[in-house]
PDB file of C-alpha atoms in Angstrom:
ATOM      1  CA  LYS K  14       0.000   0.000   0.000  1.00  0.00           C
ATOM      2  CA  GLU K  15       1.132   3.574  -0.667  1.00  0.00           C
ATOM      3  CA  ASN K  16       3.735   4.922   1.781  1.00  0.00           C
ATOM      4  CA  ASP K  17       4.392   1.515   3.297  1.00  0.00           C
ATOM      5  CA  VAL K  18       8.103   0.733   3.913  1.00  0.00           C
ATOM      6  CA  VAL K  19       8.906  -2.381   1.948  1.00  0.00           C
ATOM      7  CA  THR K  20      11.894  -4.599   2.832  1.00  0.00           C
ATOM      8  CA  ILE K  21      13.511  -6.581   0.040  1.00  0.00           C
ATOM      9  CA  THR K  22      16.291  -9.196   0.209  1.00  0.00           C
ATOM     10  CA  ALA K  23      18.218 -10.528  -2.771  1.00  0.00           C
ATOM     11  CA  ASN K  24      18.454 -14.239  -3.476  1.00  0.00           C
ATOM     12  CA  ALA K  25      21.796 -15.943  -2.928  1.00  0.00           C
ATOM     13  CA  PRO K  26      24.019 -15.468  -5.971  1.00  0.00           C
ATOM     14  CA  ALA K  27      25.002 -18.278  -8.293  1.00  0.00           C
ATOM     15  CA  SER K  28      28.485 -19.766  -7.922  1.00  0.00           C
ATOM     16  CA  GLY K  29      31.152 -17.320  -9.082  1.00  0.00           C
ATOM     17  CA  PHE K  30      28.862 -14.280  -8.733  1.00  0.00           C
ATOM     18  CA  VAL K  31      28.217 -11.702  -6.059  1.00  0.00           C
ATOM     19  CA  PHE K  32      25.305  -9.286  -5.461  1.00  0.00           C
ATOM     20  CA  ASP K  33      25.852  -5.967  -7.239  1.00  0.00           C
ATOM     21  CA  LYS K  34      22.867  -3.636  -6.706  1.00  0.00           C
ATOM     22  CA  TRP K  35      19.119  -3.097  -6.885  1.00  0.00           C
ATOM     23  CA  THR K  36      17.536  -1.585 -10.010  1.00  0.00           C
ATOM     24  CA  THR K  37      14.071  -0.365 -10.943  1.00  0.00           C
ATOM     25  CA  GLU K  38      12.396   1.620 -13.701  1.00  0.00           C
ATOM     26  CA  ASP K  39       9.533   2.768 -11.482  1.00  0.00           C
ATOM     27  CA  GLY K  40      11.186   5.717  -9.799  1.00  0.00           C
ATOM     28  CA  VAL K  41      11.489   4.398  -6.251  1.00  0.00           C
ATOM     29  CA  THR K  42      14.482   5.239  -4.117  1.00  0.00           C
ATOM     30  CA  PHE K  43      16.283   2.464  -2.253  1.00  0.00           C
ATOM     31  CA  ALA K  44      17.642   3.078   1.210  1.00  0.00           C
ATOM     32  CA  SER K  45      20.831   1.397  -0.054  1.00  0.00           C
ATOM     33  CA  GLU K  46      20.875   0.125  -3.602  1.00  0.00           C
ATOM     34  CA  THR K  47      24.099  -1.833  -2.980  1.00  0.00           C
ATOM     35  CA  SER K  48      22.920  -3.706   0.136  1.00  0.00           C
ATOM     36  CA  VAL K  49      21.675  -7.276  -0.155  1.00  0.00           C
ATOM     37  CA  SER K  50      18.761  -6.329   2.076  1.00  0.00           C
ATOM     38  CA  THR K  51      17.268  -2.839   1.830  1.00  0.00           C
ATOM     39  CA  THR K  52      14.004  -0.898   1.921  1.00  0.00           C
ATOM     40  CA  PHE K  53      11.996   1.566  -0.149  1.00  0.00           C
ATOM     41  CA  VAL K  54       8.758   3.523   0.302  1.00  0.00           C
ATOM     42  CA  MET K  55       5.873   2.163  -1.762  1.00  0.00           C
ATOM     43  CA  PRO K  56       4.471   4.686  -4.274  1.00  0.00           C
ATOM     44  CA  ALA K  57       0.854   4.866  -5.411  1.00  0.00           C
ATOM     45  CA  LYS K  58       1.409   2.226  -8.085  1.00  0.00           C
ATOM     46  CA  ALA K  59       2.789  -1.214  -8.578  1.00  0.00           C
ATOM     47  CA  VAL K  60       6.586  -1.352  -8.927  1.00  0.00           C
ATOM     48  CA  ALA K  61       9.110  -3.893 -10.165  1.00  0.00           C
ATOM     49  CA  VAL K  62      12.578  -4.125  -8.601  1.00  0.00           C
ATOM     50  CA  SER K  63      15.439  -6.370  -9.632  1.00  0.00           C
ATOM     51  CA  ALA K  64      18.527  -7.639  -7.874  1.00  0.00           C
ATOM     52  CA  THR K  65      21.536  -7.631 -10.187  1.00  0.00           C
ATOM     53  CA  TYR K  66      24.677  -9.700  -9.849  1.00  0.00           C
ATOM     54  CA  LYS K  67      28.235  -9.507 -11.174  1.00  0.00           C
ATOM     55  CA  ALA K  68      30.994 -12.014 -11.647  1.00  0.00           C
ATOM     56  CA  ILE K  69      33.490 -12.094  -8.773  1.00  0.00           C
ATOM     57  CA  PRO K  70      36.826 -10.661 -10.005  1.00  0.00           C
ATOM     58  CA  GLN K  71      39.704 -13.124  -9.818  1.00  0.00           C
ATOM     59  CA  TYR K  72      43.383 -12.444  -9.388  1.00  0.00           C
ATOM     60  CA  THR K  73      46.456 -14.544 -10.016  1.00  0.00           C
ATOM     61  CA  VAL K  74      48.806 -15.586  -7.233  1.00  0.00           C
ATOM     62  CA  THR K  75      52.201 -16.381  -8.745  1.00  0.00           C
ATOM     63  CA  PHE K  76      55.288 -17.781  -7.039  1.00  0.00           C
ATOM     64  CA  GLY K  77      58.875 -16.583  -7.420  1.00  0.00           C
ATOM     65  CA  ALA K  78      61.854 -18.817  -6.610  1.00  0.00           C
ATOM     66  CA  GLY K  79      64.112 -15.980  -5.420  1.00  0.00           C
ATOM     67  CA  GLU K  80      67.614 -17.476  -5.328  1.00  0.00           C
ATOM     68  CA  GLY K  81      66.148 -20.964  -5.732  1.00  0.00           C
ATOM     69  CA  THR K  82      65.240 -22.874  -8.875  1.00  0.00           C
ATOM     70  CA  GLY K  83      62.230 -24.740 -10.202  1.00  0.00           C
ATOM     71  CA  SER K  84      58.614 -23.702 -10.644  1.00  0.00           C
ATOM     72  CA  MET K  85      55.293 -23.634  -8.815  1.00  0.00           C
ATOM     73  CA  THR K  86      51.869 -23.441 -10.456  1.00  0.00           C
ATOM     74  CA  SER K  87      50.093 -20.097 -10.140  1.00  0.00           C
ATOM     75  CA  GLU K  88      46.591 -20.012  -8.668  1.00  0.00           C
ATOM     76  CA  LEU K  89      43.404 -18.031  -9.418  1.00  0.00           C
ATOM     77  CA  VAL K  90      41.822 -16.551  -6.293  1.00  0.00           C
ATOM     78  CA  ASN K  91      38.563 -14.624  -5.865  1.00  0.00           C
ATOM     79  CA  GLU K  92      38.847 -10.954  -4.974  1.00  0.00           C
ATOM     80  CA  ASN K  93      38.921 -10.242  -1.225  1.00  0.00           C
ATOM     81  CA  SER K  94      39.166 -13.914  -0.345  1.00  0.00           C
ATOM     82  CA  THR K  95      41.906 -15.345   1.849  1.00  0.00           C
ATOM     83  CA  PHE K  96      44.694 -17.472   0.430  1.00  0.00           C
ATOM     84  CA  GLU K  97      46.749 -19.858   2.558  1.00  0.00           C
ATOM     85  CA  LEU K  98      50.441 -19.768   1.716  1.00  0.00           C
ATOM     86  CA  PRO K  99      51.553 -23.259   0.672  1.00  0.00           C
ATOM     87  CA  ALA K 100      54.710 -25.252   1.326  1.00  0.00           C
ATOM     88  CA  CYS K 101      57.670 -24.191  -0.795  1.00  0.00           C
ATOM     89  CA  LEU K 102      58.323 -26.552  -3.703  1.00  0.00           C
ATOM     90  CA  PHE K 103      61.327 -24.727  -5.145  1.00  0.00           C
ATOM     91  CA  VAL K 104      64.824 -26.220  -5.015  1.00  0.00           C
ATOM     92  CA  ALA K 105      66.998 -24.406  -2.490  1.00  0.00           C
ATOM     93  CA  PRO K 106      70.254 -22.732  -3.566  1.00  0.00           C
ATOM     94  CA  ALA K 107      73.493 -24.316  -2.389  1.00  0.00           C
ATOM     95  CA  ASN K 108      73.974 -24.292   1.391  1.00  0.00           C
ATOM     96  CA  LYS K 109      70.611 -22.595   2.027  1.00  0.00           C
ATOM     97  CA  GLU K 110      67.144 -23.561   3.190  1.00  0.00           C
ATOM     98  CA  PHE K 111      63.678 -22.077   2.846  1.00  0.00           C
ATOM     99  CA  LYS K 112      62.977 -19.383   5.449  1.00  0.00           C
ATOM    100  CA  ALA K 113      59.677 -17.706   4.536  1.00  0.00           C
ATOM    101  CA  TRP K 114      57.533 -16.241   1.779  1.00  0.00           C
ATOM    102  CA  SER K 115      57.835 -12.547   0.957  1.00  0.00           C
ATOM    103  CA  VAL K 116      54.563 -10.791   0.074  1.00  0.00           C
ATOM    104  CA  GLY K 117      54.992  -7.123  -0.761  1.00  0.00           C
ATOM    105  CA  GLY K 118      58.292  -7.116   1.111  1.00  0.00           C
ATOM    106  CA  VAL K 119      56.786  -8.630   4.265  1.00  0.00           C
ATOM    107  CA  GLU K 120      57.895 -12.112   5.334  1.00  0.00           C
ATOM    108  CA  LYS K 121      55.108 -14.649   5.901  1.00  0.00           C
ATOM    109  CA  ASN K 122      55.212 -18.242   7.128  1.00  0.00           C
ATOM    110  CA  VAL K 123      53.838 -21.290   5.351  1.00  0.00           C
ATOM    111  CA  GLY K 124      50.203 -21.603   6.428  1.00  0.00           C
ATOM    112  CA  ASP K 125      49.686 -17.878   6.951  1.00  0.00           C
ATOM    113  CA  GLU K 126      46.619 -16.437   5.228  1.00  0.00           C
ATOM    114  CA  ILE K 127      46.706 -13.319   3.055  1.00  0.00           C
ATOM    115  CA  THR K 128      43.802 -11.369   1.546  1.00  0.00           C
ATOM    116  CA  ILE K 129      43.954 -11.137  -2.229  1.00  0.00           C
ATOM    117  CA  THR K 130      42.933  -7.754  -3.662  1.00  0.00           C
ATOM    118  CA  ALA K 131      45.121  -7.721  -6.801  1.00  0.00           C
ATOM    119  CA  ASN K 132      47.479  -9.932  -8.775  1.00  0.00           C
ATOM    120  CA  THR K 133      50.063 -11.014  -6.200  1.00  0.00           C
ATOM    121  CA  THR K 134      53.601 -12.403  -6.393  1.00  0.00           C
ATOM    122  CA  VAL K 135      54.782 -14.556  -3.518  1.00  0.00           C
ATOM    123  CA  THR K 136      58.591 -14.902  -3.446  1.00  0.00           C
ATOM    124  CA  ALA K 137      60.671 -17.497  -1.613  1.00  0.00           C
ATOM    125  CA  VAL K 138      63.159 -16.185   0.943  1.00  0.00           C
ATOM    126  CA  TRP K 139      66.214 -18.334   1.700  1.00  0.00           C
ATOM    127  CA  GLN K 140      68.656 -18.433   4.593  1.00  0.00           C
ATOM    128  CA  PHE K 141      71.994 -20.119   5.147  1.00  0.00           C
ATOM    129  CA  ILE K 142      71.880 -23.499   6.851  1.00  0.00           C
ATOM    130  CA  LYS K 143      73.600 -23.212  10.223  1.00  0.00           C
ATOM    131  CA  VAL K 144      76.152 -25.888  11.125  1.00  0.00           C
ATOM    132  CA  THR K 145      78.184 -26.401  14.285  1.00  0.00           C
ATOM    133  CA  VAL K 146      81.942 -26.302  14.769  1.00  0.00           C
ATOM    134  CA  SER K 147      82.781 -28.214  17.962  1.00  0.00           C
ATOM    135  CA  PHE K 148      86.118 -28.538  19.747  1.00  0.00           C
ATOM    136  CA  ALA K 149      87.567 -31.676  21.352  1.00  0.00           C
ATOM    137  CA  ALA K 150      90.442 -31.636  23.840  1.00  0.00           C
ATOM    138  CA  GLY K 151      92.070 -34.861  22.641  1.00  0.00           C
ATOM    139  CA  GLU K 152      94.426 -35.846  25.463  1.00  0.00           C
ATOM    140  CA  GLY K 153      93.987 -32.429  27.056  1.00  0.00           C
ATOM    141  CA  THR K 154      91.341 -31.175  29.453  1.00  0.00           C
ATOM    142  CA  GLY K 155      88.873 -28.304  29.640  1.00  0.00           C
ATOM    143  CA  THR K 156      86.194 -27.048  27.282  1.00  0.00           C
ATOM    144  CA  MET K 157      85.806 -24.658  24.365  1.00  0.00           C
ATOM    145  CA  ASP K 158      82.473 -23.261  23.255  1.00  0.00           C
ATOM    146  CA  SER K 159      81.098 -24.571  19.972  1.00  0.00           C
ATOM    147  CA  VAL K 160      80.387 -22.062  17.193  1.00  0.00           C
ATOM    148  CA  GLN K 161      77.459 -21.762  14.763  1.00  0.00           C
ATOM    149  CA  VAL K 162      78.522 -20.838  11.223  1.00  0.00           C
ATOM    150  CA  ASP K 163      76.895 -20.649   7.792  1.00  0.00           C
ATOM    151  CA  LYS K 164      77.226 -23.849   5.804  1.00  0.00           C
ATOM    152  CA  GLY K 165      79.779 -23.399   3.015  1.00  0.00           C
ATOM    153  CA  SER K 166      81.461 -20.425   4.710  1.00  0.00           C
ATOM    154  CA  SER K 167      85.108 -20.028   5.691  1.00  0.00           C
ATOM    155  CA  TYR K 168      86.059 -20.301   9.348  1.00  0.00           C
ATOM    156  CA  THR K 169      89.337 -19.228  10.959  1.00  0.00           C
ATOM    157  CA  LEU K 170      90.678 -21.723  13.483  1.00  0.00           C
ATOM    158  CA  PRO K 171      91.113 -20.093  16.914  1.00  0.00           C
ATOM    159  CA  ALA K 172      93.868 -20.343  19.490  1.00  0.00           C
ATOM    160  CA  ASN K 173      93.814 -23.432  21.663  1.00  0.00           C
ATOM    161  CA  GLY K 174      91.810 -23.005  24.847  1.00  0.00           C
ATOM    162  CA  PHE K 175      92.371 -26.462  26.354  1.00  0.00           C
ATOM    163  CA  THR K 176      94.809 -27.414  29.119  1.00  0.00           C
ATOM    164  CA  ALA K 177      97.708 -29.517  27.887  1.00  0.00           C
ATOM    165  CA  PRO K 178      98.297 -32.996  29.351  1.00  0.00           C
ATOM    166  CA  ASP K 179     101.344 -33.415  31.570  1.00  0.00           C
ATOM    167  CA  GLY K 180     104.602 -33.255  29.670  1.00  0.00           C
ATOM    168  CA  LYS K 181     103.018 -32.061  26.434  1.00  0.00           C
ATOM    169  CA  ARG K 182     102.169 -28.864  24.578  1.00  0.00           C
ATOM    170  CA  PHE K 183      99.680 -27.913  21.872  1.00  0.00           C
ATOM    171  CA  LYS K 184     100.897 -28.762  18.383  1.00  0.00           C
ATOM    172  CA  SER K 185      97.981 -28.164  15.978  1.00  0.00           C
ATOM    173  CA  TRP K 186      94.329 -28.839  15.277  1.00  0.00           C
ATOM    174  CA  SER K 187      93.112 -31.958  13.530  1.00  0.00           C
ATOM    175  CA  ILE K 188      90.048 -31.943  11.266  1.00  0.00           C
ATOM    176  CA  GLY K 189      89.043 -35.296   9.875  1.00  0.00           C
ATOM    177  CA  GLY K 190      92.565 -36.545  10.556  1.00  0.00           C
ATOM    178  CA  ASN K 191      94.178 -33.643   8.704  1.00  0.00           C
ATOM    179  CA  PRO K 192      96.369 -31.200  10.637  1.00  0.00           C
ATOM    180  CA  ALA K 193      95.577 -27.490  10.551  1.00  0.00           C
ATOM    181  CA  SER K 194      97.302 -24.575  12.265  1.00  0.00           C
ATOM    182  CA  VAL K 195      95.812 -21.878  14.453  1.00  0.00           C
ATOM    183  CA  GLY K 196      94.690 -19.076  12.145  1.00  0.00           C
ATOM    184  CA  ALA K 197      94.138 -21.376   9.178  1.00  0.00           C
ATOM    185  CA  SER K 198      90.925 -20.799   7.203  1.00  0.00           C
ATOM    186  CA  ILE K 199      88.791 -23.857   6.492  1.00  0.00           C
ATOM    187  CA  VAL K 200      85.503 -24.267   4.613  1.00  0.00           C
ATOM    188  CA  ILE K 201      82.708 -25.666   6.776  1.00  0.00           C
ATOM    189  CA  ASN K 202      80.336 -27.884   4.786  1.00  0.00           C
ATOM    190  CA  GLY K 203      78.661 -29.626   7.728  1.00  0.00           C
ATOM    191  CA  ASN K 204      78.894 -30.170  11.457  1.00  0.00           C
ATOM    192  CA  THR K 205      82.625 -30.325  12.164  1.00  0.00           C
ATOM    193  CA  THR K 206      84.739 -31.451  15.109  1.00  0.00           C
ATOM    194  CA  VAL K 207      88.123 -29.770  15.565  1.00  0.00           C
ATOM    195  CA  THR K 208      90.422 -31.819  17.807  1.00  0.00           C
ATOM    196  CA  ALA K 209      93.529 -30.635  19.659  1.00  0.00           C
ATOM    197  CA  VAL K 210      96.764 -32.455  18.828  1.00  0.00           C
ATOM    198  CA  TRP K 211      99.516 -32.532  21.445  1.00  0.00           C
ATOM    199  CA  GLU K 212     103.259 -33.172  21.275  1.00  0.00           C
ATOM    200  CA  ASP K 213     105.886 -33.972  23.892  1.00  0.00           C
ATOM    201  CA  LEU K 214     107.571 -31.013  25.498  1.00  0.00           C
ATOM    202  CA  PRO K 215     111.051 -30.670  23.970  1.00  0.00           C
ATOM    203  CA  THR K 216     114.323 -31.084  25.847  1.00  0.00           C
ATOM    204  CA  MET K 217     115.477 -27.627  26.926  1.00  0.00           C
ATOM    205  CA  TYR K 218     119.061 -26.480  27.546  1.00  0.00           C
ATOM    206  CA  ALA K 219     120.289 -23.481  29.503  1.00  0.00           C
ATOM    207  CA  VAL K 220     122.642 -21.162  27.624  1.00  0.00           C
ATOM    208  CA  SER K 221     124.709 -19.314  30.240  1.00  0.00           C
ATOM    209  CA  PHE K 222     126.872 -16.206  29.733  1.00  0.00           C
ATOM    210  CA  ASN K 223     130.312 -15.628  31.323  1.00  0.00           C
ATOM    211  CA  ALA K 224     131.846 -12.142  31.501  1.00  0.00           C
ATOM    212  CA  ASN K 225     135.354 -13.670  31.212  1.00  0.00           C
ATOM    213  CA  GLY K 226     137.153 -10.800  32.851  1.00  0.00           C
ATOM    214  CA  GLY K 227     134.464  -8.200  32.125  1.00  0.00           C
ATOM    215  CA  THR K 228     131.839  -7.063  34.538  1.00  0.00           C
ATOM    216  CA  GLY K 229     128.070  -7.312  34.674  1.00  0.00           C
ATOM    217  CA  SER K 230     125.685 -10.224  34.354  1.00  0.00           C
ATOM    218  CA  LYS K 231     123.101 -11.761  32.056  1.00  0.00           C
ATOM    219  CA  GLU K 232     120.484 -14.362  32.897  1.00  0.00           C
ATOM    220  CA  ALA K 233     120.728 -17.758  31.222  1.00  0.00           C
ATOM    221  CA  GLU K 234     118.296 -18.433  28.370  1.00  0.00           C
ATOM    222  CA  GLN K 235     116.357 -21.644  27.788  1.00  0.00           C
ATOM    223  CA  VAL K 236     116.807 -23.061  24.292  1.00  0.00           C
ATOM    224  CA  GLU K 237     114.989 -25.984  22.728  1.00  0.00           C
ATOM    225  CA  HIS K 238     116.977 -29.040  21.683  1.00  0.00           C
ATOM    226  CA  ALA K 239     118.144 -29.045  18.049  1.00  0.00           C
ATOM    227  CA  THR K 240     117.171 -25.437  17.376  1.00  0.00           C
ATOM    228  CA  TYR K 241     119.316 -22.517  16.352  1.00  0.00           C
ATOM    229  CA  PHE K 242     120.191 -19.859  18.905  1.00  0.00           C
ATOM    230  CA  THR K 243     121.234 -16.376  17.888  1.00  0.00           C
ATOM    231  CA  LEU K 244     124.014 -14.997  20.071  1.00  0.00           C
ATOM    232  CA  PRO K 245     123.036 -11.609  21.540  1.00  0.00           C
ATOM    233  CA  GLU K 246     125.043  -8.417  21.781  1.00  0.00           C
ATOM    234  CA  SER K 247     127.383  -8.536  24.762  1.00  0.00           C
ATOM    235  CA  PRO K 248     125.717  -7.093  27.860  1.00  0.00           C
ATOM    236  CA  PHE K 249     128.998  -7.035  29.779  1.00  0.00           C
ATOM    237  CA  THR K 250     131.353  -4.122  30.460  1.00  0.00           C
ATOM    238  CA  ALA K 251     134.757  -4.724  28.943  1.00  0.00           C
ATOM    239  CA  PRO K 252     137.862  -4.794  31.147  1.00  0.00           C
ATOM    240  CA  THR K 253     140.057  -1.692  31.091  1.00  0.00           C
ATOM    241  CA  GLY K 254     141.904  -1.386  27.807  1.00  0.00           C
ATOM    242  CA  LYS K 255     139.910  -4.045  26.062  1.00  0.00           C
ATOM    243  CA  VAL K 256     136.923  -4.311  23.711  1.00  0.00           C
ATOM    244  CA  PHE K 257     134.452  -7.143  23.101  1.00  0.00           C
ATOM    245  CA  ALA K 258     135.864  -9.449  20.430  1.00  0.00           C
ATOM    246  CA  GLY K 259     133.112 -12.044  20.179  1.00  0.00           C
TER     247      GLY K 259
END
């Protein structure tokens, strides 16, 4: 009847469509022509109103390998719907592993949901695999902290931090049975154990100094067996009328 407020509700859309708006050719004004349910005031005549529908826009989600290789199939996703980020199927670059997806420069985890409002590229982010360098005392005692390094990177062997066994001294490091010196750079391709190698303390001899008529003194020096010793300048004061001859 005239001036009654009439409520109308659109039918559910067909698959792949969404409600668009209300239309009429009879001059009525809708409270909201874009709402699924709305009202209008009945004029003094019969009216016809129609709900119109439009296809839901779809966007493409594509996947980028970043530093990796391989391919992943792109997916069509309805506008404003959520998309769950899948497991990474790309092949990792050498010495790296998958870390996250990057969406618009923001890192996201596998399983996170994103809202699709435009064509979207999801790019794989990779990180170095971390491996452990551990230290073993061999015959010595004590501990040294292990170190986490990037797989495939170079690592400089540190000074020995273990206590030597009785009668021995540190000689070198051993890696897989191969000797390596302190300060040597090695490539770490997996978890690695660096073991201290010890050697017997050498026989030491005292080299003493005699003024032989001069004056003054000099402490004896300890010299390792079978090594060269460089004679120092004379520290003694020569006797009167004489000079140091050697």
